Coordinates of C-alpha atoms and ligand atoms in Angstrom, one line a residue:
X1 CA 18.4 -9.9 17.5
X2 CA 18.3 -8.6 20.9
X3 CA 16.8 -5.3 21.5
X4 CA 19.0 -4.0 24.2
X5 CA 19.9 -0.3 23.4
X6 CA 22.8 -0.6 21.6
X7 CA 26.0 1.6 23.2
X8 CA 27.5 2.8 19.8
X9 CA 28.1 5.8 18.8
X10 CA 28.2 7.7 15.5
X11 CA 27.9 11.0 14.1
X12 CA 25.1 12.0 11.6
X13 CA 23.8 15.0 9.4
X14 CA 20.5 15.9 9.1
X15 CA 20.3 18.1 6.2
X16 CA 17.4 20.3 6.3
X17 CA 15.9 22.7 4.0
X18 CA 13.0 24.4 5.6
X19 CA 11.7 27.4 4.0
X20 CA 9.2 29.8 6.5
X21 CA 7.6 33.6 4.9
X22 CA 5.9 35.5 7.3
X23 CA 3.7 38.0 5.9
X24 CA 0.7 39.6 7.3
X25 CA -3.2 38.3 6.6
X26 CA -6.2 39.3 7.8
X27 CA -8.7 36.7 8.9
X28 CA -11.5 37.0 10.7
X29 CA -11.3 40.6 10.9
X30 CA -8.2 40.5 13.4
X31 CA -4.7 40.6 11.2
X32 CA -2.5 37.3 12.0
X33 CA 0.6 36.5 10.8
X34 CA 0.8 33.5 8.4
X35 CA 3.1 31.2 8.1
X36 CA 3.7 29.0 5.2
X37 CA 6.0 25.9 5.2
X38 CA 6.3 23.4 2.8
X39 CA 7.1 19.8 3.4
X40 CA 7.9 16.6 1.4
X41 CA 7.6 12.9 2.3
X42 CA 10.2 10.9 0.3
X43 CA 12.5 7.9 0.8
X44 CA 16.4 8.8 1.9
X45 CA 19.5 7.5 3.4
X46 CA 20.7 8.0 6.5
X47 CA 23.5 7.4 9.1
X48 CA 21.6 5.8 12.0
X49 CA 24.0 2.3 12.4
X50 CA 27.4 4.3 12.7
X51 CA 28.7 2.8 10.1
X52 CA 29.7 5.8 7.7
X53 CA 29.5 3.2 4.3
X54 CA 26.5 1.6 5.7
X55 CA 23.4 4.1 5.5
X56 CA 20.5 3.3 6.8
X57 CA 17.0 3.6 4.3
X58 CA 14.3 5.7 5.8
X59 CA 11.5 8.1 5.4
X60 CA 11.6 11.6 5.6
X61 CA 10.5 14.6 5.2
X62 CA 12.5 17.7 3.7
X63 CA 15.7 14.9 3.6
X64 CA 15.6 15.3 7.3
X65 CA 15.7 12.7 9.7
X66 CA 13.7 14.0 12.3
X67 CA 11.9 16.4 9.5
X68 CA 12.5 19.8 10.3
X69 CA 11.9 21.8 13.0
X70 CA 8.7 24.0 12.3
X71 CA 8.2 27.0 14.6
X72 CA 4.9 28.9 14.3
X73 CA 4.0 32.4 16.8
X74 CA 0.9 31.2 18.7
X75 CA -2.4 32.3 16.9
X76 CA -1.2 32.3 13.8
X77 CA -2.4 30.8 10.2
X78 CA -0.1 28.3 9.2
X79 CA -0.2 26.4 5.7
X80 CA 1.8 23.4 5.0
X81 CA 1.4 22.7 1.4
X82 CA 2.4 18.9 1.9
X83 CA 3.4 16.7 -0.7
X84 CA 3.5 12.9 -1.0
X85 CA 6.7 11.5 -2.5
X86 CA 6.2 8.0 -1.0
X87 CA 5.7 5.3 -3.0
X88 CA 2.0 4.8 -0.5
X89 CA -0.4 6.8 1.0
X90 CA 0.5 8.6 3.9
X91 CA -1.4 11.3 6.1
X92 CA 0.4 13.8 8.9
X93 CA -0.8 14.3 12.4
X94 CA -0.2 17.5 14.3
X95 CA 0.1 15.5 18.2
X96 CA -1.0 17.7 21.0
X97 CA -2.2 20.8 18.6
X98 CA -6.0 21.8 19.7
X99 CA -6.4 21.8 16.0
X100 CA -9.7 22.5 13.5
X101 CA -11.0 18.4 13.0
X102 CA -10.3 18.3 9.3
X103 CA -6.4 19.2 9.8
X104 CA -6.2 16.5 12.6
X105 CA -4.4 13.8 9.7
X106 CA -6.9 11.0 10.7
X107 CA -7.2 8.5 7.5
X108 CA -10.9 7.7 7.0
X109 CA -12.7 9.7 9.9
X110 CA -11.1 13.3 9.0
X111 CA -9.3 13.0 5.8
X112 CA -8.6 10.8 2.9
X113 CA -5.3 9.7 2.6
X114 CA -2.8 11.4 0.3
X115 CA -1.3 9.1 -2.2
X116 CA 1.3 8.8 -4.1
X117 CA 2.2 12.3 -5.5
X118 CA -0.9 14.3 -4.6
X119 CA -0.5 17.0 -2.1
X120 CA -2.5 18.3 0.2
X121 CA -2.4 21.6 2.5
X122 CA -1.9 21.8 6.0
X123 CA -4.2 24.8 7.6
X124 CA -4.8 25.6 11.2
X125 CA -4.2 28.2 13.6
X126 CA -2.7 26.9 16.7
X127 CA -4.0 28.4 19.9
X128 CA -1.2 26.9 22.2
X129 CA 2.4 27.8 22.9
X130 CA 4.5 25.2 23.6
X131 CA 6.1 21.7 22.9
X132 CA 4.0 20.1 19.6
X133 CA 5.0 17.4 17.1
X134 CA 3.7 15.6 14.0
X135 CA 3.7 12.3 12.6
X136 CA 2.8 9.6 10.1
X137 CA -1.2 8.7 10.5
X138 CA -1.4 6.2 7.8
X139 CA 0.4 2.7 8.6
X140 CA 1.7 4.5 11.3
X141 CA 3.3 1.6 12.7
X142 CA 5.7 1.1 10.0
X143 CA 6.2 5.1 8.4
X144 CA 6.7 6.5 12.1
X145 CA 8.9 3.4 12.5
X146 CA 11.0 4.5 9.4
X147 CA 11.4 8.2 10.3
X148 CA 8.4 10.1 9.5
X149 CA 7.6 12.4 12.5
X150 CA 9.0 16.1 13.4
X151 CA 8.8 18.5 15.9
X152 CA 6.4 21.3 16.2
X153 CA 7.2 24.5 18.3
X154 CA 4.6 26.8 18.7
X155 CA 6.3 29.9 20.0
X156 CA 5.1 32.1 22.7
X157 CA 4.1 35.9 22.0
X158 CA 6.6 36.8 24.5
X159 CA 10.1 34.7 24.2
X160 CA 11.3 33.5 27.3
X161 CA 14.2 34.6 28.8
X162 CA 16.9 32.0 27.7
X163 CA 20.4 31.4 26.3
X164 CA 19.5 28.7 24.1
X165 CA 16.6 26.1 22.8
X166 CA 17.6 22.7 22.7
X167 CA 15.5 19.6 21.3
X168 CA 16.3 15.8 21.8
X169 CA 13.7 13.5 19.8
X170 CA 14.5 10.3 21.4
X171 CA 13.5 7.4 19.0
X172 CA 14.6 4.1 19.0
X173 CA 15.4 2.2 16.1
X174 CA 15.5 -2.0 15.3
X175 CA 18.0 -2.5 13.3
X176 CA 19.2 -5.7 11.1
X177 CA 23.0 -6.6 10.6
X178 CA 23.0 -4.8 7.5
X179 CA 21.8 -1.5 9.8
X180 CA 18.7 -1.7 7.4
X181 CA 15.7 -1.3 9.0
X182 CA 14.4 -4.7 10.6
X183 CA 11.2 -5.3 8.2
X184 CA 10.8 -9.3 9.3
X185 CA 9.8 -7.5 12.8
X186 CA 7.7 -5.3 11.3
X187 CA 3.6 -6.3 12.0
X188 CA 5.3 -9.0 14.0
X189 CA 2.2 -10.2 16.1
X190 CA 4.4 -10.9 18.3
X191 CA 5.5 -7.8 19.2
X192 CA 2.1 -6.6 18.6
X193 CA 0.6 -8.6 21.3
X194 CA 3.3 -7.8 24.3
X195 CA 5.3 -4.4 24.5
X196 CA 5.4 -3.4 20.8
X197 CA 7.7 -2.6 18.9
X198 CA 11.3 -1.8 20.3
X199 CA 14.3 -0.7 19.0
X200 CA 18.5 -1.7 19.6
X201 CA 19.6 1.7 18.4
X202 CA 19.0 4.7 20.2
X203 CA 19.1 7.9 18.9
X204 CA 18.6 11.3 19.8
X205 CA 17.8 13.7 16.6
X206 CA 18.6 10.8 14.5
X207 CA 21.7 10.8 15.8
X208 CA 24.0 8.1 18.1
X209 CA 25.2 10.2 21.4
X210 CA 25.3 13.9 20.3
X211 CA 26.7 16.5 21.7
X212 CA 25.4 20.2 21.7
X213 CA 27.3 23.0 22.5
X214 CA 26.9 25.6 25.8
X215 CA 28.4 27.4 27.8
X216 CA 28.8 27.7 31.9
X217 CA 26.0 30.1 33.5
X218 CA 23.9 29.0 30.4
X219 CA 20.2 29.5 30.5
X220 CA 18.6 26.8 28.3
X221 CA 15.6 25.5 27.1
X222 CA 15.5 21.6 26.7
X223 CA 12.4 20.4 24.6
X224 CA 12.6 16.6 25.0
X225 CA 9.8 14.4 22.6
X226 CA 9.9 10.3 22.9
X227 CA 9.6 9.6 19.3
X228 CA 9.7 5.9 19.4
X229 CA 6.5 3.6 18.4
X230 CA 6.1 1.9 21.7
X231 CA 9.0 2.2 24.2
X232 CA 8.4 4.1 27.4
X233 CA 11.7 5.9 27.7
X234 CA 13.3 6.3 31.4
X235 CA 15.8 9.2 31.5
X236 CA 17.7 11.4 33.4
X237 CA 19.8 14.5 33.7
X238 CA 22.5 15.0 36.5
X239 CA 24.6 17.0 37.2
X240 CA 22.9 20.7 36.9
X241 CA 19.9 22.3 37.8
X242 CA 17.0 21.1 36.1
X243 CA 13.5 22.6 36.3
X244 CA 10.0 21.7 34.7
X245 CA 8.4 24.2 33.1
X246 CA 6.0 22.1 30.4
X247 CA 4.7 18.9 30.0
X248 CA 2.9 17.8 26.6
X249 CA 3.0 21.2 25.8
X250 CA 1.3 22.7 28.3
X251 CA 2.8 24.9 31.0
X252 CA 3.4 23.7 34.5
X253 CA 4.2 25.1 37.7
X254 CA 8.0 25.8 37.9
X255 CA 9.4 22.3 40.1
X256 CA 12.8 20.9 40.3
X257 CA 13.2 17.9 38.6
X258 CA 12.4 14.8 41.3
X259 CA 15.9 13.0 41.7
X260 CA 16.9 13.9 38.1
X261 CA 14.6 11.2 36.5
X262 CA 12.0 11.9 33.7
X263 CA 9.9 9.2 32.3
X264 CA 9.2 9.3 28.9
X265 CA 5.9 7.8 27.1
X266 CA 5.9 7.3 23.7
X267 CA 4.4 10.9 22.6
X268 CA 4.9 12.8 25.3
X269 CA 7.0 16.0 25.6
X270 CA 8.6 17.8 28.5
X271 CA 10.3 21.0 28.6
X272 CA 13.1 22.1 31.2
X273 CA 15.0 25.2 32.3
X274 CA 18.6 23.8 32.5
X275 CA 21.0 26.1 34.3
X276 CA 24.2 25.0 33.3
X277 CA 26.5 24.8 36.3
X278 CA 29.6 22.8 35.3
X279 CA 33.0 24.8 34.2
X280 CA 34.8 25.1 31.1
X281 CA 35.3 21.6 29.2
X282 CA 32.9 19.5 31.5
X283 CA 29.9 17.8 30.0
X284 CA 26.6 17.0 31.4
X285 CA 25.0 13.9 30.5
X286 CA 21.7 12.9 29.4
X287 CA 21.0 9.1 29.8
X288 CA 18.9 6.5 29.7
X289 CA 18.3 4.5 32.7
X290 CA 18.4 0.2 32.7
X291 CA 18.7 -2.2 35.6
X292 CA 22.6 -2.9 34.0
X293 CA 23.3 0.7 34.3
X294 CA 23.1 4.0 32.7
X295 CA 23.7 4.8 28.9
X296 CA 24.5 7.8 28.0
X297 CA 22.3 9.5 24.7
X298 CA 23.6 12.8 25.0
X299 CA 25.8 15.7 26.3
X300 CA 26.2 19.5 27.0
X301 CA 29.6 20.1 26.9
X302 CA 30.4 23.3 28.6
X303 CA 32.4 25.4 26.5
X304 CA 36.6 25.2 27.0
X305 CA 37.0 28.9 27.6
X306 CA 34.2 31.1 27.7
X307 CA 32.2 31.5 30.7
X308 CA 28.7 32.8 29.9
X309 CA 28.2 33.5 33.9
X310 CA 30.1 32.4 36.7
X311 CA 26.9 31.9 39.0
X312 CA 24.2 30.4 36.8
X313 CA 20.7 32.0 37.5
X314 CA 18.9 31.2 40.1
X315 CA 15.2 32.8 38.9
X316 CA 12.3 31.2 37.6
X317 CA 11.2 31.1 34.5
X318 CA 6.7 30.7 34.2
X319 CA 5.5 30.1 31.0
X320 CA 2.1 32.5 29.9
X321 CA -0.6 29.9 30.1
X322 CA -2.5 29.3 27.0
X323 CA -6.2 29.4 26.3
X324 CA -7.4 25.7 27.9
X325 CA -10.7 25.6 30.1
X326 CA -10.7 28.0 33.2
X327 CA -12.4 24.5 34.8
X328 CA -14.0 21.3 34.2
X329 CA -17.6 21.5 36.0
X330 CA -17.6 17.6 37.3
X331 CA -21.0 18.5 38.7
X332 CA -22.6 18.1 35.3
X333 CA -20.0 15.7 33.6
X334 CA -20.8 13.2 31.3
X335 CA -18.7 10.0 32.3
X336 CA -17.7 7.2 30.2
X337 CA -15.3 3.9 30.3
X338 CA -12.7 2.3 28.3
X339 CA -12.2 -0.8 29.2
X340 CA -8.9 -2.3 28.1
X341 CA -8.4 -5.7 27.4
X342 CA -6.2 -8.3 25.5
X343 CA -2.4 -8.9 24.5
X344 CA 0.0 -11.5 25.6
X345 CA -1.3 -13.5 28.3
X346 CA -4.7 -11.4 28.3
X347 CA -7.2 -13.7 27.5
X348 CA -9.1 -12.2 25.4
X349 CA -11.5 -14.9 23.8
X350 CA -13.1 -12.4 21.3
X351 CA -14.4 -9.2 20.0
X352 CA -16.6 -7.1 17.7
X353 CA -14.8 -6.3 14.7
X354 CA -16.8 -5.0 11.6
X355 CA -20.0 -5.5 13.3
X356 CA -19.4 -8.6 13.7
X357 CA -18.6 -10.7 16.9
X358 CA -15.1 -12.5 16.1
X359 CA -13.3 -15.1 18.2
X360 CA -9.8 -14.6 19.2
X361 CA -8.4 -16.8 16.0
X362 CA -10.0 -14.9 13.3
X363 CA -9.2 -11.5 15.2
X364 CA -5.6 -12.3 14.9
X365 CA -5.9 -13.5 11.2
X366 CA -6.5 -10.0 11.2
X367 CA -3.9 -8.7 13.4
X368 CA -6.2 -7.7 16.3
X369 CA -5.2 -8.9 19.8
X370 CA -6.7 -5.8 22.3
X371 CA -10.2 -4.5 22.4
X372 CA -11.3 -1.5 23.8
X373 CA -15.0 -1.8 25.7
X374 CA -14.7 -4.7 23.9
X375 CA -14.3 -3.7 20.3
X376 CA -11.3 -4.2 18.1
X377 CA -10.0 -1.5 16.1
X378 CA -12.0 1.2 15.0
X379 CA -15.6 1.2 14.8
X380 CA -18.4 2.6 12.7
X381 CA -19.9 4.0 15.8
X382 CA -18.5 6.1 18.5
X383 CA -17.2 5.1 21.8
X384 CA -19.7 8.8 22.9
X385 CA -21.1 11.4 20.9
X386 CA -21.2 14.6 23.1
X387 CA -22.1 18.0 22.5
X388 CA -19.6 21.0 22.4
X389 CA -19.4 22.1 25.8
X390 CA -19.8 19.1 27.4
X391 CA -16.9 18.2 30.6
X392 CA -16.3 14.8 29.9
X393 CA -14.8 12.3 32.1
X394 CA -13.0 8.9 31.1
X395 CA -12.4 6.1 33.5
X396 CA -9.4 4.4 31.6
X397 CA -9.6 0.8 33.3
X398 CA -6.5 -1.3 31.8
X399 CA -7.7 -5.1 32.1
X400 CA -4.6 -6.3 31.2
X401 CA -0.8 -6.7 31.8
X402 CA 0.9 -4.2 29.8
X403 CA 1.2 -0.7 30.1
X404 CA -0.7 1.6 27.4
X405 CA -0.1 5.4 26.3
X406 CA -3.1 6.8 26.0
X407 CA -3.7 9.7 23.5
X408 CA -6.8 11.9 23.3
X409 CA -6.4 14.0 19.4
X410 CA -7.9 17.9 19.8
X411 CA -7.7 18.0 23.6
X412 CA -5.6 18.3 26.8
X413 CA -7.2 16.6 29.6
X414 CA -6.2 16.4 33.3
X415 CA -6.3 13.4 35.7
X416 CA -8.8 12.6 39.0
X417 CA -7.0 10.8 41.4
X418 CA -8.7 8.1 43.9
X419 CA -9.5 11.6 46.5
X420 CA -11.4 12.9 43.1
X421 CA -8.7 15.5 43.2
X422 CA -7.6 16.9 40.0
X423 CA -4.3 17.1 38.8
X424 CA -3.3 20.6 37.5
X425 CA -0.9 19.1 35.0
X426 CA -2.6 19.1 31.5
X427 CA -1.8 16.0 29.1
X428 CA -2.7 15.0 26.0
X429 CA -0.8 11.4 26.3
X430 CA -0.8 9.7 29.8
X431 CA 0.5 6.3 30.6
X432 CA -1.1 3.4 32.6
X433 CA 0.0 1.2 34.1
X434 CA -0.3 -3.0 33.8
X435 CA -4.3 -3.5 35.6
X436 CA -4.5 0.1 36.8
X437 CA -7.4 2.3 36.3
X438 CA -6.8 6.0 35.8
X439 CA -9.9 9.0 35.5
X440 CA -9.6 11.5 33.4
X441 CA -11.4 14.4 32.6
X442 CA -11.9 17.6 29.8
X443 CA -14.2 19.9 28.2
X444 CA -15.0 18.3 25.1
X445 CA -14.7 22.0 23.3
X446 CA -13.6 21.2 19.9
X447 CA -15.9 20.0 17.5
X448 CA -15.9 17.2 15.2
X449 CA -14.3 13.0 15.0
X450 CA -11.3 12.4 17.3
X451 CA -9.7 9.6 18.3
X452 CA -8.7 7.7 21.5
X453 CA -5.7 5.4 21.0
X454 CA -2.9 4.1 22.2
X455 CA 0.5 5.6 21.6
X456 CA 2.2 2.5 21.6
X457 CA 1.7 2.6 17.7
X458 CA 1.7 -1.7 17.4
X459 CA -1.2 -1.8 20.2
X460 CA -2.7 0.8 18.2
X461 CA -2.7 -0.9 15.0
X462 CA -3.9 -4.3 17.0
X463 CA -7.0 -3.2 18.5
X464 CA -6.6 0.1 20.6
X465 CA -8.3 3.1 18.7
X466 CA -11.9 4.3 19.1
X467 CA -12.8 7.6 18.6
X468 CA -15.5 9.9 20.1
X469 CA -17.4 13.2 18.3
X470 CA -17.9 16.0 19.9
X471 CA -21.0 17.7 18.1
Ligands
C2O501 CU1 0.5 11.1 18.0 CU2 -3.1 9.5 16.9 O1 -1.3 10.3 17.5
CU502 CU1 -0.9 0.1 24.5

């Protein structure tokens, strides 16, 4: 099976049933709005392959592949009574929310996981506005790989000023000739050991090449997430005026977007101000880029007749910045190294696993191929123990071939470059590169057990995931 994006296209409907109540609560002596939202895990069918009598078997949740679309106002209490109708245990993860430690959806180091028909309830109160999502955390590698992840939009107090919000999950799927899901592939050490895991369907809300609906002089929003369990997603959007206004959730100075090209980390969000400029009946495409051309993944096609406004708008649009750290005193910062090592071609003779120093033949008995500071998979102790407060700064130091998506769970962090100056773009997943080294640094403000792993969800599940406590 090759796993060249496959050009097909196909329509699809997501059914979703989402149920929100707003009604007002008082905690902690200020009155917030809460927010409650069910969700359901649960096996389902769905049209990924094209093939209208061949439906593809997933995971989902609310029979909705992506799950729904949760919006929340900023600051408020939001309960997710979540129930497991898998057949296994499963946990979710709320990626990129600054979120109270014992919501964070970690199996073992902040909750246990939720089996078959228990349920479990979802509380925080999420202090940022912006571009969020959630996912799998248990077996992530094959539940995320089957459909179980969903977008999370924490709104702003203040709407913006737009026509429309859009979102495009981007996943990629590997499919068999039966447009199942390709299990033989699934903990493939192979794929484990080199770039992971990568689909030869590609999909944008579950769906082959959609199309969404605007009009000329449009205002819109475009949320984009890459959804896929390891590949790095290479996009780009000509054709109209295209402006940044958020990455991984977090607002950014207003910029055009550089030669129309976004790239796309597994994880990692960005949100643009489209102004649509083409007339009635023209489309504008969103593709994916490859060295035998581009594909397209979606369209806007500009409504036939009706002209919203002959001269789109020309004004920018700044987001309200949410509560991170004012700045991140280096002067007293604690610093810290992850070395990266191991994969395909790496090296790697050994490790400590389970206490226990363990040559490279019985780590891959187990499945582990990549050590961080040479540890593989996640330890009984800490990679640092800090106390609340405390700038922390990370020199991530990739020893090896492959590029790696590296996630940091309750926190934002910005990177240093080589002049030591900081980057003003706050991420919570950022990609390195094969044998580069990359500093970052954050206020480790948010107590309790996170973890530091890679987003490519197979190097993940190989090795890649320590976590740190901030006490
Ligand atoms: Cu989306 Cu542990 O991550
Ligand atoms: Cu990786």
């Amino acid at each position: 099976m090759s796993s060249d994006i496959s050009r097909r296209q196909f329509l699809v409907t997501a059914g979703s049933a989402l149920t929100a109540i707003a009604f007002p609560y008082s905690a902690f002596s200020i009155s917030r709005t809460t927010i409650q939202i069910s969700l359901e895990a649960a096996p389902g069918k769905v049209n990924i392959g094209g093939e209208t009598d061949r439906l593809t078997d997933v995971l989902q949740y609310n029979n909705s592949t992506p799950g729904p679309v949760i919006r929340v106002p900023q600051d408020s209490l939001v309960s997710i009574p979540f129930g497991n109708q898998l057949n296994q245990p499963t946990t979710i993860h709320w990626h990129g929310v600054r979120i109270d430690n014992k919501m964070d959806g970690v199996p073992n180091l902040t909750q246990e996981t939720i089996e078959p028909g228990e349920t479990f309830t979802y509380r925080f109160i999420p202090p940022d506005a912006g571009t969020f999502w959630y996912h799998s955390h248990d077996k992530t590698w094959d539940q995320m790989a089957r459909g179980l992840y969903g977008v999370l939009i924490v709104e702003e107090k203040d709407p913006i000023a737009v026509d429309q919000d859009i979102i495009m999950v981007v996943d990629d799927w590997l499919l068999n000739n039966d447009y199942q899901i390709d299990e033989t592939s699934l903990g493939s050490l192979h794929d484990w050991s080199h770039g992971g895991r990568l689909g030869n369907f590609l999909t944008i809300n579950g769906q082959p090449q959609p199309q969404f609906n605007v009009k000329k002089g449009e205002r819109i929003r475009l949320r984009l997430l890459n959804a896929a369990n390891s590949r790095i997603m290479p996009l780009k959007i000509s054709g109209t005026m295209a402006t940044t206004i958020a990455i991984d959730g977090q607002p950014v100075t207003p910029s055009p977007l550089k030669d129309s090209h976004m790239l796309l980390a597994p994880a990692q969000r960005v949100d643009l101000i489209l102004d649509m400029m083409q007339n009635p009946g023209e489309s504008v495409d969103i593709e994916y880029r490859t060295n035998k051309g581009d594909i397209k993944i979606a369209s806007l096609l500009s409504h036939p007749t009706i002209v919203l406004r002959e001269f789109p708008l020309t004004s920018s649009i700044t987001l309200p910045p949410n509560p991170l750290p004012q700045r991140i005193p280096l002067g007293d910062a604690e610093h810290f190294e992850l070395e990266m090592i191991g994969g395909a071609m790496g090296g790697m003779k050994g490790a400590i696993h389970d206490n226990e120093w363990k040559d490279i033949r019985s780590l891959m008995r187990k499945k582990l191929i990549w050590a961080m500071n040479g540890i593989a998979g996640i330890a009984s102790k800490p990679f640092f123990r800090v106390k609340r407060g405390t700038s922390v700064t990370i020199e991530l130091n990739n020893q090896n071939r492959w590029p790696h998506a590296m996630h940091i769970h309750g926190h934002h962090f910005r990177s240093i470059d080589d002049q030591g100056l900081m980057n003003p773009i706050w991420r919570d997943t950022i990609l390195i590169r094969g044998a580069e080294k990359r500093r970052i640094a954050f206020v480790a403000d948010n107590p309790g057990k996170w973890l530091i792993h890679c987003h490519m969800i197979e190097h993940a599940a190989a090795g890649m995931t320590a976590w740190f406590e901030v006490t």
